[in-house]
Coordinates of C-alpha atoms in Angstrom, one line a residue:
M1 CA 124.8 84.8 83.2
T2 CA 125.4 87.4 80.8
C3 CA 127.7 90.6 80.9
V4 CA 126.4 94.1 81.7
S5 CA 127.7 95.2 78.5
D6 CA 125.4 99.3 79.3
V7 CA 128.3 100.1 81.9
T8 CA 130.1 102.6 80.5
D9 CA 133.4 104.6 81.3
I10 CA 131.3 107.6 81.4
T11 CA 133.0 109.3 84.9
D12 CA 133.0 113.4 86.2
V13 CA 133.2 114.9 89.5
S14 CA 130.5 116.6 91.1
A15 CA 130.8 119.9 93.0
Q16 CA 131.4 118.4 96.0
G17 CA 134.8 117.5 94.5
S18 CA 135.6 114.4 94.6
I19 CA 132.7 112.6 93.8
E20 CA 133.1 109.8 91.1
R21 CA 130.0 110.3 88.0
L22 CA 128.5 107.4 87.4
P23 CA 126.7 106.2 84.2
A24 CA 122.8 106.0 84.4
V25 CA 122.3 101.9 83.6
P26 CA 119.1 100.3 82.2
F27 CA 116.8 98.3 84.0
Y28 CA 115.7 94.3 84.0
C29 CA 111.8 94.6 85.1
P30 CA 109.4 91.9 83.2
V31 CA 106.5 93.3 84.5
P32 CA 104.2 95.3 82.0
P33 CA 103.6 99.3 82.9
A34 CA 100.2 100.2 84.3
R35 CA 99.0 103.1 85.2
H36 CA 95.7 104.2 86.8
P37 CA 93.6 106.8 85.1
A38 CA 94.0 109.1 88.5
R39 CA 97.5 110.5 88.6
G40 CA 96.3 114.5 87.7
A41 CA 93.8 114.8 90.4
L42 CA 95.4 112.6 93.1
N43 CA 98.3 114.4 92.0
E44 CA 96.5 117.9 92.6
Q45 CA 94.4 116.8 95.5
T46 CA 97.9 115.5 98.0
V47 CA 99.8 119.0 97.1
R48 CA 97.2 121.5 98.1
W49 CA 96.8 118.3 101.6
M50 CA 100.5 118.2 101.9
L51 CA 101.1 122.2 101.5
R52 CA 98.2 122.4 104.6
Q53 CA 100.0 120.5 106.8
R54 CA 103.3 122.5 106.9
L55 CA 105.4 119.4 107.0
D56 CA 108.3 121.6 106.4
S57 CA 109.4 124.8 106.7
D58 CA 112.2 125.3 103.6
E59 CA 111.2 126.8 101.0
R60 CA 113.4 124.2 99.0
Q61 CA 112.4 121.7 100.3
I62 CA 109.1 123.0 100.0
K63 CA 109.3 123.3 96.0
R64 CA 111.3 119.9 95.9
L65 CA 108.5 117.5 97.3
E66 CA 105.3 119.8 94.9
V67 CA 107.6 118.4 91.9
C68 CA 107.8 115.7 93.1
D69 CA 104.1 113.9 91.5
F70 CA 102.8 111.6 94.4
G71 CA 100.3 111.2 92.1
G72 CA 102.1 109.3 89.7
L73 CA 103.8 106.8 91.6
T74 CA 100.5 105.8 93.3
A75 CA 98.8 105.7 89.9
S76 CA 102.2 103.9 89.2
T77 CA 102.8 102.0 91.6
M78 CA 99.2 101.3 92.2
P79 CA 96.8 101.2 89.0
Y80 CA 93.9 99.8 90.6
G81 CA 91.5 101.2 93.5
E82 CA 89.0 104.1 93.5
L83 CA 90.5 107.5 93.7
G84 CA 89.8 107.5 97.9
P85 CA 92.2 104.9 99.4
L86 CA 94.5 105.9 96.3
T87 CA 94.2 109.5 97.4
L88 CA 95.3 108.2 101.3
M89 CA 98.6 106.1 99.5
S90 CA 99.5 109.4 98.1
K91 CA 99.1 111.3 101.0
F92 CA 100.9 109.4 102.8
H93 CA 103.8 108.6 100.1
A94 CA 104.1 112.9 100.9
V95 CA 105.1 112.9 104.2
L96 CA 107.1 109.7 104.0
F97 CA 109.2 111.7 101.5
S98 CA 109.7 114.8 103.5
L99 CA 110.4 113.1 107.2
D100 CA 113.0 111.6 104.2
D101 CA 114.4 114.6 103.1
G102 CA 113.9 117.0 106.2
V103 CA 113.9 114.9 109.3
C104 CA 116.6 112.2 108.0
D105 CA 118.8 112.5 105.0
E106 CA 119.7 116.3 105.1
S107 CA 119.2 117.3 108.7
E108 CA 121.7 115.9 110.1
A109 CA 119.6 114.0 112.6
T110 CA 121.5 111.2 115.7
A111 CA 119.7 108.5 116.1
D112 CA 118.6 109.9 119.3
L113 CA 117.3 112.9 117.9
L114 CA 114.9 110.3 115.3
A115 CA 114.2 108.0 118.2
Q116 CA 112.3 110.4 120.3
E117 CA 110.7 111.5 116.9
T118 CA 109.8 108.2 115.3
S119 CA 108.9 107.4 118.5
R120 CA 106.1 110.2 118.3
I121 CA 105.3 109.2 115.1
M122 CA 104.4 104.7 116.1
R123 CA 102.3 106.5 119.3
A124 CA 100.3 108.7 117.1
V125 CA 100.1 105.6 114.0
E126 CA 99.1 103.5 117.2
A127 CA 96.7 105.4 119.4
P128 CA 95.5 108.4 117.2
D129 CA 93.3 109.7 119.2
S130 CA 96.0 110.3 122.0
Y131 CA 97.7 114.2 122.0
A132 CA 100.6 115.8 122.0
A133 CA 101.5 119.1 122.7
G134 CA 105.5 118.3 121.5
D135 CA 104.2 116.6 118.1
S136 CA 106.2 117.4 115.0
P137 CA 104.3 117.9 112.0
H138 CA 104.9 115.4 110.8
A139 CA 103.5 113.6 113.6
T140 CA 100.2 115.7 113.1
A141 CA 100.2 114.6 109.4
L142 CA 100.5 110.6 110.0
R143 CA 97.6 111.1 113.4
G144 CA 94.8 112.2 110.9
L145 CA 95.7 109.8 108.1
R146 CA 95.7 106.2 110.0
R147 CA 92.0 108.4 111.3
E148 CA 91.7 108.0 107.0
L149 CA 92.6 104.6 107.1
E150 CA 89.7 104.0 109.0
R151 CA 87.8 104.4 106.7
F152 CA 88.9 101.9 104.0
A153 CA 90.6 99.1 105.7
T154 CA 90.0 96.2 107.7
P155 CA 90.7 95.7 111.5
L156 CA 93.2 92.8 110.8
Q157 CA 94.8 95.9 107.7
V158 CA 94.9 98.3 110.9
R159 CA 97.2 96.7 112.1
R160 CA 99.3 95.5 110.0
V161 CA 100.1 99.1 108.1
T162 CA 101.4 100.3 111.5
D163 CA 103.0 97.1 112.2
A164 CA 104.4 98.5 109.0
M165 CA 105.6 101.2 110.4
R166 CA 107.1 100.0 112.8
I167 CA 109.9 98.5 110.2
Y168 CA 110.1 101.6 108.2
T169 CA 110.2 104.1 111.6
S170 CA 113.1 101.5 113.3
G171 CA 114.8 101.0 110.4
L172 CA 115.4 105.1 110.5
V173 CA 116.6 105.2 113.6
W174 CA 119.4 102.8 111.9
E175 CA 120.2 104.0 109.0
A176 CA 120.9 107.7 111.8
S177 CA 123.3 105.5 113.7
W178 CA 125.0 104.6 110.4
R179 CA 125.3 108.4 109.6
R180 CA 127.8 109.0 112.5
N181 CA 129.5 107.0 111.6
P182 CA 133.3 106.8 110.1
R183 CA 132.8 103.9 107.7
L184 CA 129.4 102.2 106.6
P185 CA 127.9 99.4 106.7
S186 CA 128.7 95.8 105.8
V187 CA 127.0 94.9 103.1
D188 CA 124.3 92.0 104.8
D189 CA 123.8 95.0 107.2
Y190 CA 122.8 97.3 104.7
V191 CA 120.6 95.3 102.4
T192 CA 118.4 94.9 106.0
L193 CA 119.2 99.0 107.0
W194 CA 117.4 99.5 103.3
M195 CA 115.0 97.3 102.9
R196 CA 113.5 98.1 105.9
A197 CA 113.9 103.1 106.5
I198 CA 112.7 102.5 103.0
G199 CA 109.6 103.2 103.5
M200 CA 108.5 100.2 101.5
A201 CA 106.8 98.1 104.6
P202 CA 104.0 100.7 104.7
S203 CA 103.0 100.8 100.8
T204 CA 103.1 97.4 100.5
A205 CA 100.9 96.8 103.6
M206 CA 98.4 99.3 101.1
I207 CA 98.0 97.0 98.4
E208 CA 95.3 95.3 99.6
V209 CA 93.9 98.4 101.1
V210 CA 93.9 100.1 97.8
G211 CA 92.7 97.6 95.9
G212 CA 89.7 96.6 98.2
F213 CA 91.0 93.0 99.1
S214 CA 91.8 90.5 101.4
V215 CA 94.4 88.2 102.2
A216 CA 94.4 85.3 105.1
E217 CA 96.1 86.1 107.3
K218 CA 98.0 82.0 106.7
D219 CA 98.7 83.6 103.3
M220 CA 100.6 86.7 104.4
Q221 CA 103.1 84.5 107.0
D222 CA 103.7 81.7 104.5
P223 CA 107.7 82.2 104.2
R224 CA 107.0 82.2 100.2
V225 CA 104.8 85.3 100.4
R226 CA 107.5 87.6 103.2
A227 CA 109.4 86.6 100.6
L228 CA 108.3 87.7 97.9
T229 CA 107.4 90.8 100.2
E230 CA 111.1 91.6 101.3
I231 CA 112.0 90.4 97.7
T232 CA 109.5 94.3 96.2
W233 CA 111.2 95.8 99.1
T234 CA 114.8 95.3 98.1
L235 CA 113.8 95.9 94.7
V236 CA 112.8 99.2 95.2
S237 CA 115.6 100.5 97.6
W238 CA 118.4 99.1 94.5
D239 CA 116.7 100.6 92.4
N240 CA 116.6 103.9 94.0
D241 CA 120.0 103.5 94.7
L242 CA 121.0 102.3 91.3
Y243 CA 119.3 105.9 90.1
S244 CA 119.5 109.0 92.9
R245 CA 123.3 107.8 94.6
N246 CA 123.7 111.1 91.8
K247 CA 121.6 113.3 93.8
E248 CA 122.2 112.0 97.4
L249 CA 125.7 112.9 96.9
L250 CA 125.3 116.4 95.4
R251 CA 122.5 117.5 98.0
A252 CA 123.3 116.2 101.0
G253 CA 127.1 114.6 101.1
D254 CA 125.8 110.9 101.4
D255 CA 127.4 107.8 99.8
L256 CA 125.0 105.0 102.9
N257 CA 124.3 103.4 99.0
L258 CA 124.5 100.2 97.7
I259 CA 127.4 100.8 95.8
D260 CA 129.6 102.7 98.2
V261 CA 129.0 100.2 100.2
L262 CA 130.1 97.7 97.8
C263 CA 133.2 99.9 97.8
Q264 CA 134.2 99.6 101.5
E265 CA 133.3 95.7 101.1
H266 CA 135.1 95.1 98.0
D267 CA 137.5 97.2 98.0
C268 CA 137.1 98.5 94.6
E269 CA 136.0 101.4 92.0
P270 CA 132.7 102.9 92.0
R271 CA 132.5 101.5 87.7
Q272 CA 133.3 97.6 89.3
A273 CA 131.2 98.3 92.2
L274 CA 127.9 100.1 90.1
V275 CA 129.0 96.2 88.4
R276 CA 128.7 94.5 90.9
A277 CA 125.4 96.2 92.4
V278 CA 123.0 95.4 89.1
S279 CA 124.3 92.0 88.9
M280 CA 122.7 91.7 92.1
R281 CA 119.5 93.6 91.8
D282 CA 119.6 91.7 87.8
R283 CA 119.5 88.1 89.6
V284 CA 116.8 88.9 92.5
M285 CA 114.3 90.1 89.8
V286 CA 114.4 86.6 88.2
L287 CA 114.5 85.6 91.6
F288 CA 111.1 87.0 92.4
G289 CA 109.2 86.5 88.4
R290 CA 110.2 83.1 89.6
L291 CA 109.1 83.1 93.1
T292 CA 106.4 85.1 92.3
A293 CA 105.1 82.7 88.9
Q294 CA 105.2 79.5 91.3
V295 CA 103.5 81.1 94.3
L296 CA 100.0 81.7 91.7
E297 CA 99.9 77.8 90.6
E298 CA 97.5 77.6 93.7
A299 CA 96.2 81.2 94.9
D300 CA 93.4 82.4 95.6
D301 CA 92.2 85.8 94.5
G302 CA 93.1 87.5 97.7
L303 CA 96.7 86.2 97.8
R304 CA 96.7 86.8 93.5
R305 CA 96.0 90.1 94.1
Y306 CA 98.2 91.2 95.9
V307 CA 101.3 88.8 94.7
K308 CA 100.4 91.1 91.4
G309 CA 100.7 94.7 93.2
L310 CA 103.6 93.7 94.9
G311 CA 105.1 93.1 90.8
Q312 CA 103.0 96.2 89.7
F313 CA 105.6 98.3 92.9
V314 CA 109.0 97.5 91.0
R315 CA 107.6 98.3 87.7
G316 CA 105.3 101.5 88.9
H317 CA 108.5 103.0 90.9
L318 CA 111.5 102.4 87.9
D319 CA 107.8 104.5 85.3
W320 CA 107.7 107.1 87.7
A321 CA 111.4 107.6 88.0
T322 CA 112.5 108.1 84.7
H323 CA 110.7 111.2 84.6
C324 CA 111.0 112.9 88.2
P325 CA 112.0 116.2 88.7
R326 CA 113.1 115.5 92.4
Y327 CA 116.6 112.7 90.6
A328 CA 117.6 115.9 88.0
V329 CA 120.4 117.1 89.2
P330 CA 123.6 118.8 87.2
T331 CA 125.8 115.6 88.3
G332 CA 122.2 113.0 87.1
P333 CA 123.2 110.2 84.6
Q334 CA 121.0 111.0 81.7
S335 CA 119.3 108.0 80.0
P336 CA 121.7 105.4 79.3
P337 CA 122.3 104.7 75.5
G338 CA 120.2 102.2 74.8
G339 CA 117.6 103.5 77.2
W340 CA 116.2 102.8 80.6
W341 CA 114.7 99.2 80.2
K342 CA 117.4 95.9 79.1
R343 CA 115.7 92.9 77.7
Q344 CA 118.0 90.0 79.0
P345 CA 119.3 90.5 83.4
A346 CA 123.1 90.3 83.5
D347 CA 122.8 88.0 85.8
D348 CA 120.0 84.7 85.8
S349 CA 120.7 82.1 88.2
L350 CA 118.6 80.7 90.8
E351 CA 121.7 80.3 92.9
P352 CA 121.6 81.9 96.0
L353 CA 123.7 86.1 96.6
P354 CA 126.9 85.2 99.9
L355 CA 124.4 87.5 101.7
P356 CA 122.5 85.6 105.0
T357 CA 120.5 87.9 105.7
I358 CA 118.4 87.0 102.2
A359 CA 120.0 84.0 101.0
W360 CA 117.0 82.3 102.5
W361 CA 114.8 83.8 100.3
W362 CA 116.0 81.4 97.4
D363 CA 115.6 78.4 99.7
Q364 CA 111.1 78.9 98.8
L365 CA 111.9 78.1 95.3
D366 CA 111.0 74.3 94.5
D367 CA 113.5 72.1 92.6
V368 CA 114.4 73.7 89.6
R369 CA 117.7 73.7 89.7

């Protein structure tokens, strides 16, 4: 195990008056970068479409969404495929980001209200030919995207995306229930909650649709592949926590974050929790690399492309985050002295993290210890 020497003691207080600003940390991600050449066209089409949907009425929120670079996120996380399904994915990103900011994080929605909204959303996705007079702009937009999905996806792929949306929407309700709680969840609960609420389930379900290939059901249900899929959701959610905490605290007073959950569980300061979070994250990244290599040894073309697509999503998400104005807030961390990337993990152990909800991932490794 190596140490995290890049976590410095730079601290400050945000505009909230009591929040400790944390320094930026570099990321360990050995997946090579790639980007689809249609980034500009993707973003332009998506923003135009988003504005027509009138997903938000708050002008400040609309301006924030306009600069999110949905095309860049899609081009970096899915640098393959034709423009049609890529644009569909980019539109999905726009709706989920708007839903996250405008309904979940910054509107103080209760679990009851979110249960109602997400149920209407799921009905629109399950049965896009059904209509409800009280549908929100998000439900209406997702109904249209669900119809568009049928142009590019097989019936099995449509079912997978629909099931993935159920995972996502159930996570939103669970997340909302904790936002009304004076305490934070345990680390174990938070890991499961956030891998669902981050919206990664529908994103990874779209990999084969955008790529124009199919993965056999037996392969998708292989415990090793399910582990790799969940690891992808988790890495993206933890990476988001590491670089977005200051933005969330400043704009929404939101401390439902891996670092703050670790502070509660271990009774430690944020800087100490940051070291723990980086170590946890890097150990999972090492596991992802080992398990990926193991699965690719016997994978057919469809499974190979899916597994590589998972790795590209982890890398592309970080590439996009380096430049996205969404996370540029006055108290946000600047680039760390050594740069955004690092060559070695803070923790390269192959022992499972002491978290029952995810410890089974390490059971999928061949005996390499």
